[in-house]
Short mmCIF file of C-alpha atoms in Angstrom, two decimals:
data_model
loop_
_atom_site.label_atom_id
_atom_site.label_comp_id
_atom_site.label_asym_id
_atom_site.label_seq_id
_atom_site.Cartn_x
_atom_site.Cartn_y
_atom_site.Cartn_z
CA ASN A 1 84.22 102.28 73.61
CA ALA A 2 83.65 100.61 76.86
CA GLY A 3 85.98 101.33 79.35
CA VAL A 4 87.51 98.96 81.66
CA MET A 5 84.61 97.42 83.30
CA GLN A 6 84.62 96.31 86.82
CA ASN A 7 82.12 94.21 88.94
CA PRO A 8 80.67 93.89 91.14
CA ARG A 9 80.80 97.49 92.36
CA HIS A 10 79.99 96.72 95.92
CA LEU A 11 80.85 93.47 97.52
CA VAL A 12 79.85 92.63 101.06
CA ARG A 13 81.49 89.73 102.70
CA ARG A 14 81.79 88.19 106.08
CA ARG A 15 84.71 87.04 107.88
CA GLY A 16 86.28 83.60 106.54
CA GLN A 17 83.87 83.61 102.89
CA GLU A 18 85.34 84.47 99.46
CA ALA A 19 85.68 87.46 97.33
CA ARG A 20 85.53 87.16 93.93
CA LEU A 21 86.24 90.51 92.02
CA ARG A 22 86.40 90.49 87.80
CA CYS A 23 87.68 92.98 85.50
CA SER A 24 87.28 93.36 81.83
CA PRO A 25 89.81 95.31 80.07
CA VAL A 26 89.84 97.77 77.46
CA LYS A 27 89.15 96.22 74.38
CA GLY A 28 92.32 95.54 72.51
CA HIS A 29 94.21 95.59 75.95
CA SER A 30 96.30 92.53 76.81
CA HIS A 31 97.58 93.81 79.73
CA VAL A 32 96.03 93.89 82.87
CA TYR A 33 96.74 95.39 86.59
CA TRP A 34 95.31 95.76 90.05
CA TYR A 35 95.79 98.30 92.47
CA ARG A 36 94.29 98.40 96.26
CA GLN A 37 92.78 101.45 97.63
CA LEU A 38 93.02 101.70 101.65
CA PRO A 39 90.80 104.12 103.06
CA GLU A 40 92.92 107.58 103.28
CA GLU A 41 95.33 106.19 100.96
CA GLY A 42 97.06 106.14 97.49
CA LEU A 43 96.43 103.10 95.34
CA LYS A 44 99.24 100.40 95.93
CA PHE A 45 100.23 98.23 93.08
CA MET A 46 99.33 94.47 93.71
CA VAL A 47 99.24 92.27 90.66
CA TYR A 48 100.21 92.28 86.96
CA LEU A 49 98.84 90.00 84.11
CA GLN A 50 98.73 89.23 80.55
CA LYS A 51 97.12 86.78 79.05
CA GLU A 52 97.22 83.79 80.84
CA ASN A 53 100.39 84.40 82.89
CA ILE A 54 100.87 86.51 86.34
CA ILE A 55 103.87 88.72 84.95
CA ASP A 56 104.24 90.64 88.18
CA GLU A 57 102.70 89.67 91.82
CA SER A 58 105.36 90.67 93.99
CA GLY A 59 102.42 93.60 95.33
CA MET A 60 99.72 90.90 96.23
CA PRO A 61 99.96 89.58 99.61
CA LYS A 62 101.33 85.67 99.53
CA GLU A 63 98.28 83.96 101.21
CA ARG A 64 94.64 84.07 100.52
CA PHE A 65 94.83 86.59 97.29
CA SER A 66 94.97 85.07 93.53
CA ALA A 67 94.68 86.50 90.44
CA GLU A 68 94.07 85.44 87.03
CA PHE A 69 93.72 86.60 83.30
CA PRO A 70 92.63 83.94 81.42
CA LYS A 71 92.76 83.48 77.77
CA GLU A 72 88.78 84.17 77.37
CA GLY A 73 86.62 86.20 79.91
CA PRO A 74 87.75 88.87 82.09
CA SER A 75 90.58 89.26 84.97
CA ILE A 76 89.47 87.76 88.52
CA LEU A 77 90.93 88.87 91.74
CA ARG A 78 90.07 86.03 94.04
CA ILE A 79 90.78 86.55 97.93
CA GLN A 80 89.85 83.70 100.09
CA GLN A 81 89.17 83.66 104.00
CA VAL A 82 88.58 87.79 103.99
CA VAL A 83 89.36 89.48 107.32
CA ARG A 84 88.39 93.03 108.11
CA GLY A 85 91.61 94.34 106.75
CA ASP A 86 90.65 93.32 102.86
CA SER A 87 87.91 96.15 103.22
CA ALA A 88 88.99 98.57 100.52
CA ALA A 89 88.03 99.73 97.25
CA TYR A 90 90.28 97.00 94.38
CA PHE A 91 90.64 99.25 91.03
CA CYS A 92 91.79 97.24 88.08
CA ALA A 93 93.38 98.73 84.78
CA SER A 94 94.71 97.91 81.42
CA SER A 95 97.09 99.04 79.34
CA PRO A 96 98.17 98.16 75.51
CA GLY A 97 100.52 95.69 74.76
CA GLN A 98 103.15 98.47 74.98
CA MET A 99 103.31 101.21 77.43
CA ASN A 100 104.34 103.74 75.11
CA THR A 101 102.53 106.39 77.13
CA GLY A 102 102.33 105.54 80.42
CA GLU A 103 98.91 105.55 80.82
CA LEU A 104 96.90 103.35 82.45
CA PHE A 105 93.00 103.02 82.29
CA PHE A 106 90.94 102.53 85.17
CA GLY A 107 87.99 101.05 86.15
CA GLU A 108 85.59 102.17 88.28
CA GLY A 109 86.73 99.77 91.25
CA SER A 110 85.17 97.36 93.40
CA ARG A 111 84.84 98.36 97.06
CA LEU A 112 84.74 95.53 99.38
CA THR A 113 83.38 95.11 102.70
CA VAL A 114 84.14 92.54 105.09
CA LEU A 115 81.93 92.61 108.06
CA ALA B 1 112.58 104.41 98.46
CA GLN B 2 110.61 105.47 95.88
CA THR B 3 107.80 107.85 97.29
CA VAL B 4 105.11 110.27 96.29
CA THR B 5 103.82 112.94 98.61
CA GLN B 6 100.81 115.14 98.38
CA SER B 7 100.64 117.33 101.88
CA GLN B 8 97.75 118.98 101.07
CA PRO B 9 95.02 116.15 102.04
CA GLU B 10 91.92 118.86 101.27
CA MET B 11 91.87 122.09 99.43
CA SER B 12 88.88 123.95 98.08
CA VAL B 13 88.63 126.91 95.71
CA GLN B 14 86.00 129.09 94.01
CA GLU B 15 84.66 128.38 90.72
CA ALA B 16 86.42 130.67 87.87
CA GLU B 17 89.28 130.49 90.35
CA THR B 18 92.89 129.58 90.04
CA VAL B 19 94.16 126.62 92.36
CA THR B 20 97.59 124.92 92.63
CA LEU B 21 98.35 121.06 93.80
CA SER B 22 101.65 120.38 95.25
CA CYS B 23 103.43 117.13 94.95
CA THR B 24 106.68 115.83 95.45
CA TYR B 25 108.64 112.62 94.58
CA ASP B 26 111.73 110.85 95.34
CA THR B 27 113.35 108.49 93.31
CA SER B 28 116.73 107.84 92.07
CA GLU B 29 116.00 107.12 88.75
CA ASN B 30 116.92 109.40 85.90
CA ASN B 31 113.92 108.46 83.62
CA TYR B 32 110.62 108.51 84.60
CA TYR B 33 106.88 109.96 83.83
CA LEU B 34 104.55 112.01 86.11
CA PHE B 35 101.13 111.91 85.68
CA TRP B 36 98.35 113.53 87.54
CA TYR B 37 94.79 111.15 87.77
CA LYS B 38 91.42 112.60 88.53
CA GLN B 39 89.26 110.73 90.82
CA PRO B 40 85.49 111.92 90.62
CA PRO B 41 82.81 111.07 92.83
CA SER B 42 82.19 108.52 90.48
CA ARG B 43 85.16 106.62 91.22
CA GLN B 44 86.76 106.16 87.74
CA MET B 45 90.30 107.56 87.79
CA ILE B 46 90.84 109.83 84.63
CA LEU B 47 94.37 110.85 83.59
CA VAL B 48 94.96 114.49 83.42
CA ILE B 49 98.05 115.13 82.40
CA ARG B 50 101.73 113.63 82.14
CA GLN B 51 105.03 115.08 82.11
CA GLU B 52 108.09 113.08 80.96
CA ALA B 53 110.79 113.78 83.43
CA TYR B 54 113.70 114.46 79.99
CA LYS B 55 111.49 117.17 78.91
CA GLN B 56 111.89 120.44 80.51
CA GLN B 57 108.62 122.18 79.02
CA ASN B 58 105.96 121.95 81.40
CA ALA B 59 103.01 120.04 80.41
CA THR B 60 99.62 121.72 79.51
CA GLU B 61 96.44 120.20 78.86
CA ASN B 62 93.84 123.14 78.75
CA ARG B 63 92.76 124.56 82.01
CA PHE B 64 95.46 122.19 83.52
CA SER B 65 98.95 123.28 83.88
CA VAL B 66 102.31 121.88 85.83
CA ASN B 67 105.48 122.99 87.07
CA PHE B 68 108.03 120.60 86.79
CA GLN B 69 111.16 121.16 88.76
CA LYS B 70 113.26 118.33 88.69
CA ALA B 71 116.09 119.25 90.77
CA ALA B 72 113.59 119.62 93.51
CA LYS B 73 111.19 116.79 92.27
CA SER B 74 108.51 118.69 92.95
CA PHE B 75 105.50 118.52 90.23
CA SER B 76 102.36 120.49 90.92
CA LEU B 77 99.54 120.98 89.29
CA LYS B 78 97.48 123.98 88.20
CA ILE B 79 93.97 124.35 87.42
CA SER B 80 93.40 127.53 85.75
CA ASP B 81 89.60 128.80 85.82
CA SER B 82 88.31 126.02 88.06
CA GLN B 83 84.76 124.69 87.34
CA LEU B 84 82.63 122.83 89.50
CA GLY B 85 83.21 119.26 87.46
CA ASP B 86 86.72 119.68 88.76
CA THR B 87 85.60 118.87 92.13
CA ALA B 88 87.40 115.04 92.53
CA MET B 89 90.52 113.65 94.43
CA TYR B 90 93.57 114.39 92.90
CA PHE B 91 96.69 111.78 92.53
CA CYS B 92 99.77 112.55 91.57
CA ALA B 93 102.24 109.36 90.60
CA PHE B 94 104.78 108.39 88.55
CA ILE B 95 106.47 105.40 87.15
CA THR B 96 110.21 104.73 86.14
CA GLY B 97 110.84 104.12 82.60
CA ALA B 98 108.84 103.29 79.99
CA GLY B 99 107.45 100.11 79.79
CA THR B 100 107.26 99.71 83.61
CA TYR B 101 103.73 99.61 85.44
CA LYS B 102 104.07 99.73 89.30
CA TYR B 103 103.04 103.28 89.29
CA ILE B 104 103.83 104.98 93.06
CA PHE B 105 100.82 107.03 94.14
CA GLY B 106 100.44 109.79 96.27
CA THR B 107 97.59 109.81 99.07
CA GLY B 108 95.64 112.33 97.01
CA THR B 109 94.18 115.72 97.22
CA ARG B 110 90.32 116.22 97.85
CA LEU B 111 89.72 119.25 95.58
CA LYS B 112 86.07 120.92 96.04
CA VAL B 113 84.99 123.63 93.98
CA LEU B 114 82.44 126.11 95.46
CA ALA B 115 79.79 127.76 93.46
#
């Protein structure tokens, strides 16, 4: 009965380094979503993925950010050449194939700190 | 633009008392779903309660109930018999239409239940 698992929980990077955040959805869920929470703000949609497909990445910055959800393994959010403004909590959520109820199942988040 | 406004950044309530968290939203859609999520200090977001906009009856889940005023675009959360475990950030959110995934979140209300 594992929920959405995210790792690492905390990640510290220096400016210019790369950050990789991983997300394993609820078992049986094939849809994954990434949200970003900046300090004192609500969560903002970044990207929606299904297995091997990016469905909607309209909320993701065009540069330096990428996401994937391979056939095998976790979904990965990758941030290249991080800057201080990337410091935030990144939340992954998953849902079954059909979002009949609209409910998303969230992970505990990964907090990225850029020095 | 679709927005969610939570005008109370912080609130406190005595244990066993009742507290109401306010939320207003703006959308031109007629079919949407409203949610309250709880984010305890452990940071995993948990669904508290959901409401379909087409339903006039207010949703209730044990000690949690909503006051949904569609014309006023208001969706407040009432917590009765507050418990220490209710201490958390509470986020109001909505999605438009079934099968969508771009949650619009408010900035949250930090609730502290006092012993």
